[in-house]
C-alpha cells in the first residue's frame, strides 16, 4: 500500500495525486477520459444526463475510490466509482462548483482525502452531503408551474403567452392590464417557469404590504396544484426588527442596527437561525408569520429572511431592495448578480415616483435647530455649529421672495458663512458634515433616537449628488432647501440594463412608452402590450362630472370640498361597497 502522501511532504503528495489522476482516467471503466472531460465542467450536452449515484456504503466492495461531482446548474451530486485503487487508499475527490466562498470547503480546486476506514468514509460522506444541502439553493422543480385557478380568462391567456415569450427572450414586458384581470397570477406563473429552467431568481417587487399578501396567497395556490416553490416574503428591516426601541429611531434605524450587529450586542442576530431558515424554505409564509416564528426562536427575522432568500426561487419585497442603495448590500446576501434576476414590478406606474422620492431630500431651519438641541448632550461644539448654520439659513430664507431653483454652491456657501460667524471659525463644509455624522453615530451608540444622521445625510447628498438633480429653495419661516431627482433612469437604467428580464405591470401603465423612457429601458428589449378587460362592457358605466376638476391650477379647499360632496352623494346612492380612486 502506498503511504499517505500527507505524511511524506508536499512532493510526495503531488506525485500521489498524479498517479491517482492517471489511474482514474485509465481504470474508470465506462467513464473513459473523453467522457470524464465533458462531465467535469458540466458545460456540454451531457450535463443534464443523470449519472449513477453511489455512496461509499452502497458501492461495490471492489470500488475503493469514489468520484463526486457537484453540478452547478442542477444542484445535484454526480458520483462515479472506478474499479479499484492501486494505492490501497480510499480516495474522495470533490469538484466544488457551487457558488460559495472557498473557505466553506477549502480551495475550489479538487481535494483528495486519503486512507480512511469504512466508518470514517461513511461519516465523511454524510457530513459532506449535509453541508452541501444546508448551503445549496433549493433544487428547483422540473415541472411546469400550474395555473393557480380553475381556468385562464381570455385577457389572461394573451398576457401569459406574452410574458412567457418576453421573459424567455430576456426582454422587458410593459403590460397595461386592467384591474381585476389577474396580473399577479400571470406574472408569477410565467416568471417562475422561466426562472426555474434558467436557474434565475424571481423578485416580485411591490410598493404595498397588502400586495405582498396577494402574491403569497397566489404562490400557495400554485403549490396546492404543483411543486414546492421556495418563497421568502421580505419587508423593510425596521418593520421586521424585534428590538423594542427599533421604531423610535426613524431614519437612523440602519445606523442603530449596524452598531448592534458590529458590537455583537444583538442576541437575535448572533443566535443560530438554521432551524427557522429551514422552516421558511419548507413552507410559504407571510412575512408576519416569518416574524412570529423568528421571535419564538429568538432570532433576527430579517436575517432569517435574507439567509432563506439566498436559497429561494422567489422573493417578494419592496421596490427599495432593488431601486436604491440597498441593492449593493442585497445582491451579495443573495449570492446573485443582476443578470441572475427576473423582476416583476407590480403597480409599475408608481416606480418612477418612488425612485424620485427615495433619492430626494429636504432641510428646514426647524430640522437644524432640532439637531442642534439633540447634539447638546453629545458634542457641545457640534450643537453650536448647527445652531449657527440654522441662523444663517433662517436669515436667508426670510428675505427670499419666492420659490426658485437653487445653485449647489449657494447652500454650501451659506453653511460655511454660518460656521464663520459662529464658533466654526475656518471649519469647512466637508469637516462639518463629518462632525455631524460622528455625533449622529454617537447618539445611536447611546441608544438615543436622533435626527442627526438624517441631517448629515442631507448635507452629504446636497454636496455629492449631481446627475438628474433639481435643487430648490423655498422662502419664509417654514422655508427649506430641497433637492429632487428628476430623472429616475439615473438609477433604474443600470438595473433594467443588466437583469435577465422583467415584467412591469399596472392598470394605469399608459402610455407605456413614456414609462419605458422614464426608466431607461432600452428600445431593443421593450415589449409593450395593452390588454382588454375580461369583464362585460355592460358592467361598466362611465360618467364625467361637468363642475369639478382635479386640474392643478384649480385645486383649492373649495374644490376639494366639492369633490368630497360629490363622492358622498354617489356613495349614498349606490348599493354595496364603493371605492374612490
PDB file of C-alpha atoms in Angstrom, residues 144-412:
ATOM      1  CA  UNK A 144     -44.268  23.398 -15.430  1.00  0.00           C
ATOM      2  CA  UNK A 145     -45.878  25.799 -12.991  1.00  0.00           C
ATOM      3  CA  UNK A 146     -49.618  25.040 -12.826  1.00  0.00           C
ATOM      4  CA  UNK A 147     -52.240  27.732 -13.227  1.00  0.00           C
ATOM      5  CA  UNK A 148     -53.416  28.579  -9.690  1.00  0.00           C
ATOM      6  CA  UNK A 149     -57.109  28.979 -10.572  1.00  0.00           C
ATOM      7  CA  UNK A 150     -59.757  26.896 -12.304  1.00  0.00           C
ATOM      8  CA  UNK A 151     -59.342  28.497 -15.714  1.00  0.00           C
ATOM      9  CA  UNK A 152     -57.413  31.138 -17.626  1.00  0.00           C
ATOM     10  CA  UNK A 153     -59.533  34.094 -18.737  1.00  0.00           C
ATOM     11  CA  UNK A 154     -59.334  35.436 -22.275  1.00  0.00           C
ATOM     12  CA  UNK A 155     -57.265  38.500 -21.361  1.00  0.00           C
ATOM     13  CA  UNK A 156     -55.028  36.452 -19.111  1.00  0.00           C
ATOM     14  CA  UNK A 157     -54.214  33.958 -21.870  1.00  0.00           C
ATOM     15  CA  UNK A 158     -52.719  36.662 -24.094  1.00  0.00           C
ATOM     16  CA  UNK A 159     -50.873  38.247 -21.172  1.00  0.00           C
ATOM     17  CA  UNK A 160     -49.487  34.856 -20.085  1.00  0.00           C
ATOM     18  CA  UNK A 161     -48.253  33.988 -23.582  1.00  0.00           C
ATOM     19  CA  UNK A 162     -46.588  37.390 -23.988  1.00  0.00           C
ATOM     20  CA  UNK A 163     -44.963  37.188 -20.548  1.00  0.00           C
ATOM     21  CA  UNK A 164     -43.560  33.714 -21.175  1.00  0.00           C
ATOM     22  CA  UNK A 165     -42.138  34.771 -24.529  1.00  0.00           C
ATOM     23  CA  UNK A 166     -40.646  38.058 -23.316  1.00  0.00           C
ATOM     24  CA  UNK A 167     -39.026  36.523 -20.238  1.00  0.00           C
ATOM     25  CA  UNK A 168     -37.618  33.584 -22.184  1.00  0.00           C
ATOM     26  CA  UNK A 169     -36.123  36.028 -24.703  1.00  0.00           C
ATOM     27  CA  UNK A 170     -34.572  38.197 -21.976  1.00  0.00           C
ATOM     28  CA  UNK A 171     -36.776  41.214 -22.672  1.00  0.00           C
ATOM     29  CA  UNK A 172     -38.886  43.656 -20.646  1.00  0.00           C
ATOM     30  CA  UNK A 173     -42.676  43.377 -20.963  1.00  0.00           C
ATOM     31  CA  UNK A 174     -44.582  46.563 -20.100  1.00  0.00           C
ATOM     32  CA  UNK A 175     -48.168  45.418 -19.615  1.00  0.00           C
ATOM     33  CA  UNK A 176     -51.074  47.854 -19.378  1.00  0.00           C
ATOM     34  CA  UNK A 177     -53.684  45.460 -17.975  1.00  0.00           C
ATOM     35  CA  UNK A 178     -56.991  46.456 -16.331  1.00  0.00           C
ATOM     36  CA  UNK A 179     -57.740  45.949 -12.667  1.00  0.00           C
ATOM     37  CA  UNK A 180     -59.202  42.517 -12.000  1.00  0.00           C
ATOM     38  CA  UNK A 181     -57.575  40.711 -14.905  1.00  0.00           C
ATOM     39  CA  UNK A 182     -55.371  38.679 -12.563  1.00  0.00           C
ATOM     40  CA  UNK A 183     -51.963  40.224 -13.219  1.00  0.00           C
ATOM     41  CA  UNK A 184     -50.277  38.645 -10.188  1.00  0.00           C
ATOM     42  CA  UNK A 185     -51.102  35.080 -11.229  1.00  0.00           C
ATOM     43  CA  UNK A 186     -49.918  35.657 -14.802  1.00  0.00           C
ATOM     44  CA  UNK A 187     -46.643  37.264 -13.756  1.00  0.00           C
ATOM     45  CA  UNK A 188     -45.812  34.628 -11.139  1.00  0.00           C
ATOM     46  CA  UNK A 189     -46.571  31.634 -13.355  1.00  0.00           C
ATOM     47  CA  UNK A 190     -44.618  32.991 -16.326  1.00  0.00           C
ATOM     48  CA  UNK A 191     -41.630  34.250 -14.340  1.00  0.00           C
ATOM     49  CA  UNK A 192     -41.283  31.110 -12.214  1.00  0.00           C
ATOM     50  CA  UNK A 193     -41.420  28.844 -15.262  1.00  0.00           C
ATOM     51  CA  UNK A 194     -38.596  30.738 -16.947  1.00  0.00           C
ATOM     52  CA  UNK A 195     -36.589  31.219 -13.751  1.00  0.00           C
ATOM     53  CA  UNK A 196     -36.632  27.557 -12.770  1.00  0.00           C
ATOM     54  CA  UNK A 197     -35.482  26.476 -16.213  1.00  0.00           C
ATOM     55  CA  UNK A 198     -32.689  29.060 -16.381  1.00  0.00           C
ATOM     56  CA  UNK A 199     -31.655  28.978 -12.695  1.00  0.00           C
ATOM     57  CA  UNK A 200     -32.735  32.586 -12.109  1.00  0.00           C
ATOM     58  CA  UNK A 201     -34.281  34.190  -9.041  1.00  0.00           C
ATOM     59  CA  UNK A 202     -37.645  35.965  -9.297  1.00  0.00           C
ATOM     60  CA  UNK A 203     -38.025  39.210  -7.356  1.00  0.00           C
ATOM     61  CA  UNK A 204     -41.668  40.249  -7.093  1.00  0.00           C
ATOM     62  CA  UNK A 205     -41.475  43.968  -6.295  1.00  0.00           C
ATOM     63  CA  UNK A 206     -44.422  45.821  -4.828  1.00  0.00           C
ATOM     64  CA  UNK A 207     -44.925  49.121  -3.047  1.00  0.00           C
ATOM     65  CA  UNK A 208     -47.610  47.986  -0.601  1.00  0.00           C
ATOM     66  CA  UNK A 209     -47.639  45.318   2.085  1.00  0.00           C
ATOM     67  CA  UNK A 210     -51.223  44.408   1.131  1.00  0.00           C
ATOM     68  CA  UNK A 211     -49.910  43.327  -2.277  1.00  0.00           C
ATOM     69  CA  UNK A 212     -47.392  41.058  -0.541  1.00  0.00           C
ATOM     70  CA  UNK A 213     -50.321  39.067   0.802  1.00  0.00           C
ATOM     71  CA  UNK A 214     -51.860  38.648  -2.658  1.00  0.00           C
ATOM     72  CA  UNK A 215     -48.561  37.359  -4.056  1.00  0.00           C
ATOM     73  CA  UNK A 216     -48.033  34.886  -1.206  1.00  0.00           C
ATOM     74  CA  UNK A 217     -51.597  33.573  -1.442  1.00  0.00           C
ATOM     75  CA  UNK A 218     -51.121  33.061  -5.186  1.00  0.00           C
ATOM     76  CA  UNK A 219     -47.940  31.064  -4.558  1.00  0.00           C
ATOM     77  CA  UNK A 220     -49.827  28.885  -2.081  1.00  0.00           C
ATOM     78  CA  UNK A 221     -52.458  28.197  -4.736  1.00  0.00           C
ATOM     79  CA  UNK A 222     -49.708  27.194  -7.167  1.00  0.00           C
ATOM     80  CA  UNK A 223     -48.169  24.862  -4.601  1.00  0.00           C
ATOM     81  CA  UNK A 224     -51.541  23.249  -3.910  1.00  0.00           C
ATOM     82  CA  UNK A 225     -51.562  22.049  -7.528  1.00  0.00           C
ATOM     83  CA  UNK A 226     -47.891  21.616  -8.279  1.00  0.00           C
ATOM     84  CA  UNK A 227     -44.330  21.818  -6.995  1.00  0.00           C
ATOM     85  CA  UNK A 228     -42.952  23.427  -3.875  1.00  0.00           C
ATOM     86  CA  UNK A 229     -41.752  26.977  -4.598  1.00  0.00           C
ATOM     87  CA  UNK A 230     -39.136  28.174  -2.110  1.00  0.00           C
ATOM     88  CA  UNK A 231     -40.531  31.640  -1.333  1.00  0.00           C
ATOM     89  CA  UNK A 232     -39.480  34.424   1.028  1.00  0.00           C
ATOM     90  CA  UNK A 233     -41.667  37.406   1.946  1.00  0.00           C
ATOM     91  CA  UNK A 234     -39.479  40.379   2.867  1.00  0.00           C
ATOM     92  CA  UNK A 235     -40.322  43.912   4.028  1.00  0.00           C
ATOM     93  CA  UNK A 236     -38.215  46.732   5.469  1.00  0.00           C
ATOM     94  CA  UNK A 237     -35.687  45.624   8.076  1.00  0.00           C
ATOM     95  CA  UNK A 238     -37.018  48.123  10.626  1.00  0.00           C
ATOM     96  CA  UNK A 239     -40.558  46.753  10.252  1.00  0.00           C
ATOM     97  CA  UNK A 240     -39.273  43.233  10.980  1.00  0.00           C
ATOM     98  CA  UNK A 241     -36.986  44.125  13.897  1.00  0.00           C
ATOM     99  CA  UNK A 242     -37.679  42.544  17.301  1.00  0.00           C
ATOM    100  CA  UNK A 243     -35.809  45.229  19.272  1.00  0.00           C
ATOM    101  CA  UNK A 244     -38.401  47.093  21.355  1.00  0.00           C
ATOM    102  CA  UNK A 245     -36.999  50.554  20.598  1.00  0.00           C
ATOM    103  CA  UNK A 246     -36.462  49.961  16.859  1.00  0.00           C
ATOM    104  CA  UNK A 247     -39.491  52.058  15.761  1.00  0.00           C
ATOM    105  CA  UNK A 248     -38.219  55.128  17.631  1.00  0.00           C
ATOM    106  CA  UNK A 249     -35.064  55.529  15.538  1.00  0.00           C
ATOM    107  CA  UNK A 250     -36.773  56.554  12.309  1.00  0.00           C
ATOM    108  CA  UNK A 251     -34.250  57.143   9.526  1.00  0.00           C
ATOM    109  CA  UNK A 252     -31.410  56.471  11.976  1.00  0.00           C
ATOM    110  CA  UNK A 253     -32.518  52.844  12.356  1.00  0.00           C
ATOM    111  CA  UNK A 254     -29.901  51.449   9.982  1.00  0.00           C
ATOM    112  CA  UNK A 255     -27.097  53.086  11.982  1.00  0.00           C
ATOM    113  CA  UNK A 256     -28.659  51.641  15.145  1.00  0.00           C
ATOM    114  CA  UNK A 257     -28.866  48.179  13.580  1.00  0.00           C
ATOM    115  CA  UNK A 258     -25.314  48.273  12.190  1.00  0.00           C
ATOM    116  CA  UNK A 259     -23.963  49.257  15.589  1.00  0.00           C
ATOM    117  CA  UNK A 260     -25.803  46.427  17.373  1.00  0.00           C
ATOM    118  CA  UNK A 261     -24.582  43.888  14.826  1.00  0.00           C
ATOM    119  CA  UNK A 262     -20.950  45.052  14.746  1.00  0.00           C
ATOM    120  CA  UNK A 263     -20.732  45.159  18.535  1.00  0.00           C
ATOM    121  CA  UNK A 264     -22.437  41.734  18.741  1.00  0.00           C
ATOM    122  CA  UNK A 265     -24.937  43.121  21.251  1.00  0.00           C
ATOM    123  CA  UNK A 266     -27.973  41.992  19.238  1.00  0.00           C
ATOM    124  CA  UNK A 267     -28.598  38.470  20.512  1.00  0.00           C
ATOM    125  CA  UNK A 268     -31.283  37.969  17.876  1.00  0.00           C
ATOM    126  CA  UNK A 269     -28.646  38.388  15.170  1.00  0.00           C
ATOM    127  CA  UNK A 270     -25.900  36.281  16.747  1.00  0.00           C
ATOM    128  CA  UNK A 271     -28.080  33.274  17.643  1.00  0.00           C
ATOM    129  CA  UNK A 272     -28.102  30.293  15.237  1.00  0.00           C
ATOM    130  CA  UNK A 273     -31.099  30.587  12.899  1.00  0.00           C
ATOM    131  CA  UNK A 274     -30.692  27.475  10.730  1.00  0.00           C
ATOM    132  CA  UNK A 275     -33.840  25.773  12.054  1.00  0.00           C
ATOM    133  CA  UNK A 276     -36.038  28.771  11.239  1.00  0.00           C
ATOM    134  CA  UNK A 277     -34.421  29.210   7.814  1.00  0.00           C
ATOM    135  CA  UNK A 278     -35.178  25.561   7.048  1.00  0.00           C
ATOM    136  CA  UNK A 279     -38.788  26.038   8.167  1.00  0.00           C
ATOM    137  CA  UNK A 280     -39.198  29.111   5.945  1.00  0.00           C
ATOM    138  CA  UNK A 281     -37.932  27.159   2.943  1.00  0.00           C
ATOM    139  CA  UNK A 282     -40.260  24.249   3.656  1.00  0.00           C
ATOM    140  CA  UNK A 283     -43.467  26.290   3.829  1.00  0.00           C
ATOM    141  CA  UNK A 284     -44.531  29.526   2.168  1.00  0.00           C
ATOM    142  CA  UNK A 285     -45.085  32.100   4.925  1.00  0.00           C
ATOM    143  CA  UNK A 286     -46.453  35.615   5.034  1.00  0.00           C
ATOM    144  CA  UNK A 287     -43.866  37.978   6.468  1.00  0.00           C
ATOM    145  CA  UNK A 288     -45.882  38.336   9.688  1.00  0.00           C
ATOM    146  CA  UNK A 289     -45.720  34.555  10.139  1.00  0.00           C
ATOM    147  CA  UNK A 290     -41.980  34.612   9.497  1.00  0.00           C
ATOM    148  CA  UNK A 291     -41.521  37.336  12.123  1.00  0.00           C
ATOM    149  CA  UNK A 292     -43.570  35.372  14.670  1.00  0.00           C
ATOM    150  CA  UNK A 293     -41.619  32.175  14.004  1.00  0.00           C
ATOM    151  CA  UNK A 294     -38.325  34.041  14.347  1.00  0.00           C
ATOM    152  CA  UNK A 295     -39.492  35.724  17.535  1.00  0.00           C
ATOM    153  CA  UNK A 296     -40.449  32.371  19.039  1.00  0.00           C
ATOM    154  CA  UNK A 297     -36.891  31.156  18.397  1.00  0.00           C
ATOM    155  CA  UNK A 298     -35.343  34.487  19.461  1.00  0.00           C
ATOM    156  CA  UNK A 299     -33.562  35.055  16.134  1.00  0.00           C
ATOM    157  CA  UNK A 300     -33.480  38.075  13.804  1.00  0.00           C
ATOM    158  CA  UNK A 301     -36.404  37.869  11.338  1.00  0.00           C
ATOM    159  CA  UNK A 302     -34.640  39.929   8.684  1.00  0.00           C
ATOM    160  CA  UNK A 303     -31.523  37.758   8.846  1.00  0.00           C
ATOM    161  CA  UNK A 304     -33.711  34.648   8.610  1.00  0.00           C
ATOM    162  CA  UNK A 305     -35.425  36.067   5.532  1.00  0.00           C
ATOM    163  CA  UNK A 306     -32.143  37.070   3.890  1.00  0.00           C
ATOM    164  CA  UNK A 307     -30.498  33.703   4.587  1.00  0.00           C
ATOM    165  CA  UNK A 308     -33.530  31.912   3.186  1.00  0.00           C
ATOM    166  CA  UNK A 309     -33.645  34.244   0.170  1.00  0.00           C
ATOM    167  CA  UNK A 310     -30.175  33.059  -0.838  1.00  0.00           C
ATOM    168  CA  UNK A 311     -31.709  29.618  -1.468  1.00  0.00           C
ATOM    169  CA  UNK A 312     -35.139  30.693  -2.684  1.00  0.00           C
ATOM    170  CA  UNK A 313     -36.852  30.580  -6.066  1.00  0.00           C
ATOM    171  CA  UNK A 314     -38.963  33.686  -5.344  1.00  0.00           C
ATOM    172  CA  UNK A 315     -38.567  36.731  -3.101  1.00  0.00           C
ATOM    173  CA  UNK A 316     -41.472  39.141  -2.556  1.00  0.00           C
ATOM    174  CA  UNK A 317     -40.100  42.511  -1.467  1.00  0.00           C
ATOM    175  CA  UNK A 318     -40.348  46.290  -1.713  1.00  0.00           C
ATOM    176  CA  UNK A 319     -39.069  48.381  -4.630  1.00  0.00           C
ATOM    177  CA  UNK A 320     -36.289  49.755  -2.421  1.00  0.00           C
ATOM    178  CA  UNK A 321     -34.440  46.448  -2.278  1.00  0.00           C
ATOM    179  CA  UNK A 322     -33.585  46.900  -5.964  1.00  0.00           C
ATOM    180  CA  UNK A 323     -34.086  50.588  -6.757  1.00  0.00           C
ATOM    181  CA  UNK A 324     -31.979  52.203  -4.034  1.00  0.00           C
ATOM    182  CA  UNK A 325     -28.534  51.969  -2.476  1.00  0.00           C
ATOM    183  CA  UNK A 326     -29.786  48.875  -0.600  1.00  0.00           C
ATOM    184  CA  UNK A 327     -29.170  46.883  -3.797  1.00  0.00           C
ATOM    185  CA  UNK A 328     -25.398  46.909  -3.234  1.00  0.00           C
ATOM    186  CA  UNK A 329     -25.895  45.078   0.074  1.00  0.00           C
ATOM    187  CA  UNK A 330     -28.827  42.965  -1.119  1.00  0.00           C
ATOM    188  CA  UNK A 331     -27.139  41.205  -4.051  1.00  0.00           C
ATOM    189  CA  UNK A 332     -24.180  39.802  -2.070  1.00  0.00           C
ATOM    190  CA  UNK A 333     -26.590  38.429   0.535  1.00  0.00           C
ATOM    191  CA  UNK A 334     -28.486  36.681  -2.252  1.00  0.00           C
ATOM    192  CA  UNK A 335     -25.273  35.370  -3.790  1.00  0.00           C
ATOM    193  CA  UNK A 336     -26.543  36.642  -7.136  1.00  0.00           C
ATOM    194  CA  UNK A 337     -25.709  39.216  -9.772  1.00  0.00           C
ATOM    195  CA  UNK A 338     -28.236  41.398 -11.553  1.00  0.00           C
ATOM    196  CA  UNK A 339     -28.124  39.056 -14.541  1.00  0.00           C
ATOM    197  CA  UNK A 340     -29.418  36.263 -12.285  1.00  0.00           C
ATOM    198  CA  UNK A 341     -32.650  38.162 -11.567  1.00  0.00           C
ATOM    199  CA  UNK A 342     -36.074  38.251 -13.175  1.00  0.00           C
ATOM    200  CA  UNK A 343     -38.065  41.249 -11.944  1.00  0.00           C
ATOM    201  CA  UNK A 344     -41.828  41.501 -11.632  1.00  0.00           C
ATOM    202  CA  UNK A 345     -42.749  45.124 -10.882  1.00  0.00           C
ATOM    203  CA  UNK A 346     -46.289  45.370  -9.527  1.00  0.00           C
ATOM    204  CA  UNK A 347     -48.129  48.703  -9.888  1.00  0.00           C
ATOM    205  CA  UNK A 348     -45.216  49.782 -12.070  1.00  0.00           C
ATOM    206  CA  UNK A 349     -46.690  53.247 -12.700  1.00  0.00           C
ATOM    207  CA  UNK A 350     -45.555  54.077  -9.140  1.00  0.00           C
ATOM    208  CA  UNK A 351     -41.915  53.145  -9.733  1.00  0.00           C
ATOM    209  CA  UNK A 352     -40.592  56.430 -11.217  1.00  0.00           C
ATOM    210  CA  UNK A 353     -42.059  58.483  -8.358  1.00  0.00           C
ATOM    211  CA  UNK A 354     -40.809  56.005  -5.748  1.00  0.00           C
ATOM    212  CA  UNK A 355     -37.290  56.291  -7.110  1.00  0.00           C
ATOM    213  CA  UNK A 356     -37.539  60.091  -7.177  1.00  0.00           C
ATOM    214  CA  UNK A 357     -38.867  60.255  -3.611  1.00  0.00           C
ATOM    215  CA  UNK A 358     -36.212  57.933  -2.251  1.00  0.00           C
ATOM    216  CA  UNK A 359     -33.401  59.969  -3.762  1.00  0.00           C
ATOM    217  CA  UNK A 360     -34.764  63.362  -2.693  1.00  0.00           C
ATOM    218  CA  UNK A 361     -34.305  65.354   0.495  1.00  0.00           C
ATOM    219  CA  UNK A 362     -35.380  68.437   2.472  1.00  0.00           C
ATOM    220  CA  UNK A 363     -33.710  70.504   5.191  1.00  0.00           C
ATOM    221  CA  UNK A 364     -35.502  73.270   7.096  1.00  0.00           C
ATOM    222  CA  UNK A 365     -34.475  75.645   9.861  1.00  0.00           C
ATOM    223  CA  UNK A 366     -36.542  73.554  12.271  1.00  0.00           C
ATOM    224  CA  UNK A 367     -34.579  70.432  11.268  1.00  0.00           C
ATOM    225  CA  UNK A 368     -31.290  72.170  12.024  1.00  0.00           C
ATOM    226  CA  UNK A 369     -32.500  73.535  15.383  1.00  0.00           C
ATOM    227  CA  UNK A 370     -33.807  70.119  16.420  1.00  0.00           C
ATOM    228  CA  UNK A 371     -30.469  68.521  15.559  1.00  0.00           C
ATOM    229  CA  UNK A 372     -28.625  71.247  17.484  1.00  0.00           C
ATOM    230  CA  UNK A 373     -30.740  70.565  20.570  1.00  0.00           C
ATOM    231  CA  UNK A 374     -30.114  66.814  20.336  1.00  0.00           C
ATOM    232  CA  UNK A 375     -26.363  67.379  19.981  1.00  0.00           C
ATOM    233  CA  UNK A 376     -26.061  69.311  23.272  1.00  0.00           C
ATOM    234  CA  UNK A 377     -25.617  66.173  25.367  1.00  0.00           C
ATOM    235  CA  UNK A 378     -23.328  64.555  22.797  1.00  0.00           C
ATOM    236  CA  UNK A 379     -20.983  67.218  21.432  1.00  0.00           C
ATOM    237  CA  UNK A 380     -21.419  70.832  22.509  1.00  0.00           C
ATOM    238  CA  UNK A 381     -19.268  72.122  19.668  1.00  0.00           C
ATOM    239  CA  UNK A 382     -21.426  70.414  17.032  1.00  0.00           C
ATOM    240  CA  UNK A 383     -24.528  71.790  18.747  1.00  0.00           C
ATOM    241  CA  UNK A 384     -23.209  75.379  18.477  1.00  0.00           C
ATOM    242  CA  UNK A 385     -22.218  74.854  14.837  1.00  0.00           C
ATOM    243  CA  UNK A 386     -25.667  73.546  13.909  1.00  0.00           C
ATOM    244  CA  UNK A 387     -27.347  76.467  15.680  1.00  0.00           C
ATOM    245  CA  UNK A 388     -25.123  78.947  13.832  1.00  0.00           C
ATOM    246  CA  UNK A 389     -25.926  77.354  10.475  1.00  0.00           C
ATOM    247  CA  UNK A 390     -29.646  77.414  11.352  1.00  0.00           C
ATOM    248  CA  UNK A 391     -29.471  81.176  11.991  1.00  0.00           C
ATOM    249  CA  UNK A 392     -27.706  81.801   8.687  1.00  0.00           C
ATOM    250  CA  UNK A 393     -30.257  79.733   6.766  1.00  0.00           C
ATOM    251  CA  UNK A 394     -33.165  81.431   8.556  1.00  0.00           C
ATOM    252  CA  UNK A 395     -31.908  84.927   7.691  1.00  0.00           C
ATOM    253  CA  UNK A 396     -31.524  83.907   4.072  1.00  0.00           C
ATOM    254  CA  UNK A 397     -35.000  82.352   3.760  1.00  0.00           C
ATOM    255  CA  UNK A 398     -36.795  85.276   5.425  1.00  0.00           C
ATOM    256  CA  UNK A 399     -35.632  87.765   2.785  1.00  0.00           C
ATOM    257  CA  UNK A 400     -36.292  85.404  -0.110  1.00  0.00           C
ATOM    258  CA  UNK A 401     -39.369  86.471  -2.083  1.00  0.00           C
ATOM    259  CA  UNK A 402     -40.435  83.302  -3.870  1.00  0.00           C
ATOM    260  CA  UNK A 403     -39.583  79.690  -4.507  1.00  0.00           C
ATOM    261  CA  UNK A 404     -36.839  79.236  -7.074  1.00  0.00           C
ATOM    262  CA  UNK A 405     -34.156  76.894  -8.336  1.00  0.00           C
ATOM    263  CA  UNK A 406     -31.103  76.889  -6.084  1.00  0.00           C
ATOM    264  CA  UNK A 407     -27.467  76.558  -7.028  1.00  0.00           C
ATOM    265  CA  UNK A 408     -25.365  73.869  -5.423  1.00  0.00           C
ATOM    266  CA  UNK A 409     -22.730  76.351  -4.185  1.00  0.00           C
ATOM    267  CA  UNK A 410     -25.440  78.660  -2.846  1.00  0.00           C
ATOM    268  CA  UNK A 411     -26.205  76.349   0.075  1.00  0.00           C
ATOM    269  CA  UNK A 412     -22.564  75.316   0.569  1.00  0.00           C
TER     270      UNK A 412
END
